[in-house]
DNA sequence: ATAACTGCAAAACATTTGCATACAG
DNA sequence: CTGTATGCAAATGTTTTGCAGTTAT
């Protein structure tokens, strides 16, 4: 999971700026603070983590603005949303995401990432059969990790 | 999507009864009403649909009991829970589910089902590499259906 | 009999909305 | 300037919880 270079980050900001302009929306500092925060994050974050994290950095951005901005970032595909089984959405930068999938431990809630090219072919085949224009997928595998430190182990 | 025979349904009820007994829980009529309602449903239902549906059938079962029972049914694997992207859980009988996956239209919210055996091999391979004991998976494909009547089409 | 379950209403939680104020274009 | 965005607080929608009364065992 490499980080973006300053140039790439600038490109991401430009993408957002262009998207906003095209849709007659304003490029406010708050929106770019939220964008940067997600692209800074190393993993999956939820809206409240972003809100609290920004507050602790001295950036006073309201929850409403965090949610508003997240929805804009989803629209222009700079950010991806996940639902890992509970009812709290998790977000990550589209750059980090770039089609990996998730392995979720039911005991300790750890989330690992993996990648398998066969999913692409399944996707294509299903698209054809069902006459669908597929935009994205989410494959989540749920189970028990065999780590020693795993908390809340059931059996 | 065939329906269960009366015998199979009785077996399902017995499974639930046994699970309850083993855990020192009571076999109340309400719990079996909820079980039957899910096994009667032809597709995915949410907790509120169950609650309202039962009310209209004259069964006065509280939301709290619906949720309570759903969690028990999840624990004993008679029911499966899905999160299709919004923050409302959908449930279906494990019998209906039996490892199919979902194709979700981003415009009209239609949910189709498909099945591909390659997912099993991906699952096995990932389990080995990451040393995980995998219990279940969820593969959701998101896109635009090409149906004529599709509502809210974006472009 | 008694411990667990139900129903109800209140609480908790994530997310959205309405409105007065602030500010980008 | 003007209309859009922000922050706040209130509203919404889903799920959970506490408790008095009910019921399975």
PDB file of N, CA, C and O (backbone and C1' of nucleotides) in Angstrom, chain B residues 25-26 28 31 60-62 65 68, chain C residues 2-9 15:
ATOM      1  N   UNK B  25     -32.753 -21.204  26.052  1.00  0.00           N
ATOM      2  CA  UNK B  25     -33.694 -20.154  25.659  1.00  0.00           C
ATOM      3  C   UNK B  25     -35.060 -20.784  25.426  1.00  0.00           C
ATOM      4  O   UNK B  25     -35.177 -21.974  25.170  1.00  0.00           O
ATOM      5  N   UNK B  26     -36.071 -19.948  25.497  1.00  0.00           N
ATOM      6  CA  UNK B  26     -37.436 -20.477  25.393  1.00  0.00           C
ATOM      7  C   UNK B  26     -37.969 -20.524  23.971  1.00  0.00           C
ATOM      8  O   UNK B  26     -37.688 -19.649  23.171  1.00  0.00           O
ATOM      9  N   UNK B  28     -40.768 -19.598  22.243  1.00  0.00           N
ATOM     10  CA  UNK B  28     -42.017 -18.842  22.300  1.00  0.00           C
ATOM     11  C   UNK B  28     -42.695 -18.831  20.938  1.00  0.00           C
ATOM     12  O   UNK B  28     -42.031 -18.958  19.908  1.00  0.00           O
ATOM     13  N   UNK B  31     -41.299 -16.274  18.351  1.00  0.00           N
ATOM     14  CA  UNK B  31     -40.070 -16.611  17.636  1.00  0.00           C
ATOM     15  C   UNK B  31     -40.347 -17.464  16.414  1.00  0.00           C
ATOM     16  O   UNK B  31     -39.722 -17.289  15.374  1.00  0.00           O
ATOM     17  N   UNK B  60     -49.445  -9.427  16.411  1.00  0.00           N
ATOM     18  CA  UNK B  60     -48.983  -8.219  17.066  1.00  0.00           C
ATOM     19  C   UNK B  60     -47.637  -8.508  17.732  1.00  0.00           C
ATOM     20  O   UNK B  60     -47.561  -8.755  18.923  1.00  0.00           O
ATOM     21  N   UNK B  61     -46.572  -8.462  16.932  1.00  0.00           N
ATOM     22  CA  UNK B  61     -45.246  -8.766  17.466  1.00  0.00           C
ATOM     23  C   UNK B  61     -44.406  -7.509  17.410  1.00  0.00           C
ATOM     24  O   UNK B  61     -44.345  -6.846  16.385  1.00  0.00           O
ATOM     25  N   UNK B  62     -43.790  -7.156  18.521  1.00  0.00           N
ATOM     26  CA  UNK B  62     -43.074  -5.877  18.589  1.00  0.00           C
ATOM     27  C   UNK B  62     -41.803  -5.908  17.761  1.00  0.00           C
ATOM     28  O   UNK B  62     -41.239  -6.966  17.487  1.00  0.00           O
ATOM     29  N   UNK B  65     -38.936  -7.682  19.441  1.00  0.00           N
ATOM     30  CA  UNK B  65     -38.952  -9.136  19.309  1.00  0.00           C
ATOM     31  C   UNK B  65     -38.507  -9.565  17.918  1.00  0.00           C
ATOM     32  O   UNK B  65     -37.797 -10.567  17.764  1.00  0.00           O
ATOM     33  N   UNK B  68     -34.735  -9.198  17.988  1.00  0.00           N
ATOM     34  CA  UNK B  68     -34.207 -10.229  18.878  1.00  0.00           C
ATOM     35  C   UNK B  68     -34.195 -11.584  18.162  1.00  0.00           C
ATOM     36  O   UNK B  68     -33.164 -12.265  18.117  1.00  0.00           O
TER      37      UNK B  68
ATOM     38  P    DT C   2     -39.486 -19.452  43.649  1.00  0.00           P
ATOM     39  O5'  DT C   2     -38.905 -19.112  42.204  1.00  0.00           O
ATOM     40  C5'  DT C   2     -38.344 -20.152  41.392  1.00  0.00           C
ATOM     41  C4'  DT C   2     -37.947 -19.567  40.046  1.00  0.00           C
ATOM     42  C3'  DT C   2     -37.525 -18.089  40.115  1.00  0.00           C
ATOM     43  O3'  DT C   2     -36.482 -17.875  39.197  1.00  0.00           O
ATOM     44  C1'  DT C   2     -39.206 -18.317  38.560  1.00  0.00           C
ATOM     45  P    DA C   3     -34.968 -17.782  39.700  1.00  0.00           P
ATOM     46  O5'  DA C   3     -34.169 -17.639  38.325  1.00  0.00           O
ATOM     47  C5'  DA C   3     -34.118 -18.763  37.456  1.00  0.00           C
ATOM     48  C4'  DA C   3     -34.615 -18.375  36.070  1.00  0.00           C
ATOM     49  C3'  DA C   3     -33.897 -17.174  35.454  1.00  0.00           C
ATOM     50  O3'  DA C   3     -33.425 -17.591  34.189  1.00  0.00           O
ATOM     51  C1'  DA C   3     -36.234 -16.936  35.233  1.00  0.00           C
ATOM     52  P    DA C   4     -32.566 -16.673  33.265  1.00  0.00           P
ATOM     53  O5'  DA C   4     -33.482 -16.582  31.969  1.00  0.00           O
ATOM     54  C5'  DA C   4     -34.090 -17.763  31.461  1.00  0.00           C
ATOM     55  C4'  DA C   4     -35.196 -17.360  30.504  1.00  0.00           C
ATOM     56  C3'  DA C   4     -34.769 -16.325  29.474  1.00  0.00           C
ATOM     57  O3'  DA C   4     -35.346 -16.719  28.253  1.00  0.00           O
ATOM     58  C1'  DA C   4     -36.646 -15.546  30.641  1.00  0.00           C
ATOM     59  P    DC C   5     -35.187 -15.893  26.949  1.00  0.00           P
ATOM     60  O5'  DC C   5     -36.617 -15.217  26.815  1.00  0.00           O
ATOM     61  C5'  DC C   5     -37.733 -16.067  26.523  1.00  0.00           C
ATOM     62  C4'  DC C   5     -38.921 -15.188  26.214  1.00  0.00           C
ATOM     63  C3'  DC C   5     -38.662 -14.158  25.114  1.00  0.00           C
ATOM     64  O3'  DC C   5     -39.703 -14.270  24.156  1.00  0.00           O
ATOM     65  C1'  DC C   5     -39.499 -13.113  27.085  1.00  0.00           C
ATOM     66  P    DT C   6     -39.797 -13.292  22.943  1.00  0.00           P
ATOM     67  O5'  DT C   6     -40.917 -12.266  23.412  1.00  0.00           O
ATOM     68  C5'  DT C   6     -42.232 -12.745  23.660  1.00  0.00           C
ATOM     69  C4'  DT C   6     -43.100 -11.576  24.089  1.00  0.00           C
ATOM     70  C3'  DT C   6     -43.069 -10.420  23.095  1.00  0.00           C
ATOM     71  O3'  DT C   6     -44.389 -10.206  22.606  1.00  0.00           O
ATOM     72  C1'  DT C   6     -42.588  -9.668  25.342  1.00  0.00           C
ATOM     73  P    DG C   7     -44.663  -9.229  21.397  1.00  0.00           P
ATOM     74  O5'  DG C   7     -44.959  -7.846  22.125  1.00  0.00           O
ATOM     75  C5'  DG C   7     -46.044  -7.749  23.021  1.00  0.00           C
ATOM     76  C4'  DG C   7     -46.041  -6.381  23.679  1.00  0.00           C
ATOM     77  C3'  DG C   7     -45.959  -5.224  22.693  1.00  0.00           C
ATOM     78  O3'  DG C   7     -46.965  -4.275  23.048  1.00  0.00           O
ATOM     79  C1'  DG C   7     -44.210  -5.059  24.307  1.00  0.00           C
ATOM     80  P    DC C   8     -47.412  -3.151  22.027  1.00  0.00           P
ATOM     81  O5'  DC C   8     -46.829  -1.817  22.661  1.00  0.00           O
ATOM     82  C5'  DC C   8     -47.108  -1.517  24.034  1.00  0.00           C
ATOM     83  C4'  DC C   8     -45.995  -0.652  24.602  1.00  0.00           C
ATOM     84  C3'  DC C   8     -45.600   0.538  23.732  1.00  0.00           C
ATOM     85  O3'  DC C   8     -46.155   1.723  24.300  1.00  0.00           O
ATOM     86  C1'  DC C   8     -43.726  -0.494  24.795  1.00  0.00           C
ATOM     87  P    DA C   9     -46.045   3.117  23.534  1.00  0.00           P
ATOM     88  O5'  DA C   9     -44.969   3.910  24.402  1.00  0.00           O
ATOM     89  C5'  DA C   9     -44.671   3.487  25.733  1.00  0.00           C
ATOM     90  C4'  DA C   9     -43.314   4.030  26.119  1.00  0.00           C
ATOM     91  C3'  DA C   9     -42.929   5.312  25.390  1.00  0.00           C
ATOM     92  O3'  DA C   9     -42.181   6.129  26.282  1.00  0.00           O
ATOM     93  C1'  DA C   9     -41.328   3.659  24.920  1.00  0.00           C
ATOM     94  P    DT C  15     -22.932   6.484   8.718  1.00  0.00           P
ATOM     95  O5'  DT C  15     -24.082   7.528   8.352  1.00  0.00           O
ATOM     96  C5'  DT C  15     -25.293   7.047   7.761  1.00  0.00           C
ATOM     97  C4'  DT C  15     -26.282   8.176   7.622  1.00  0.00           C
ATOM     98  C3'  DT C  15     -25.842   9.327   6.714  1.00  0.00           C
ATOM     99  O3'  DT C  15     -26.663   9.274   5.546  1.00  0.00           O
ATOM    100  C1'  DT C  15     -26.981  10.079   8.676  1.00  0.00           C
TER     101       DT C  15
END
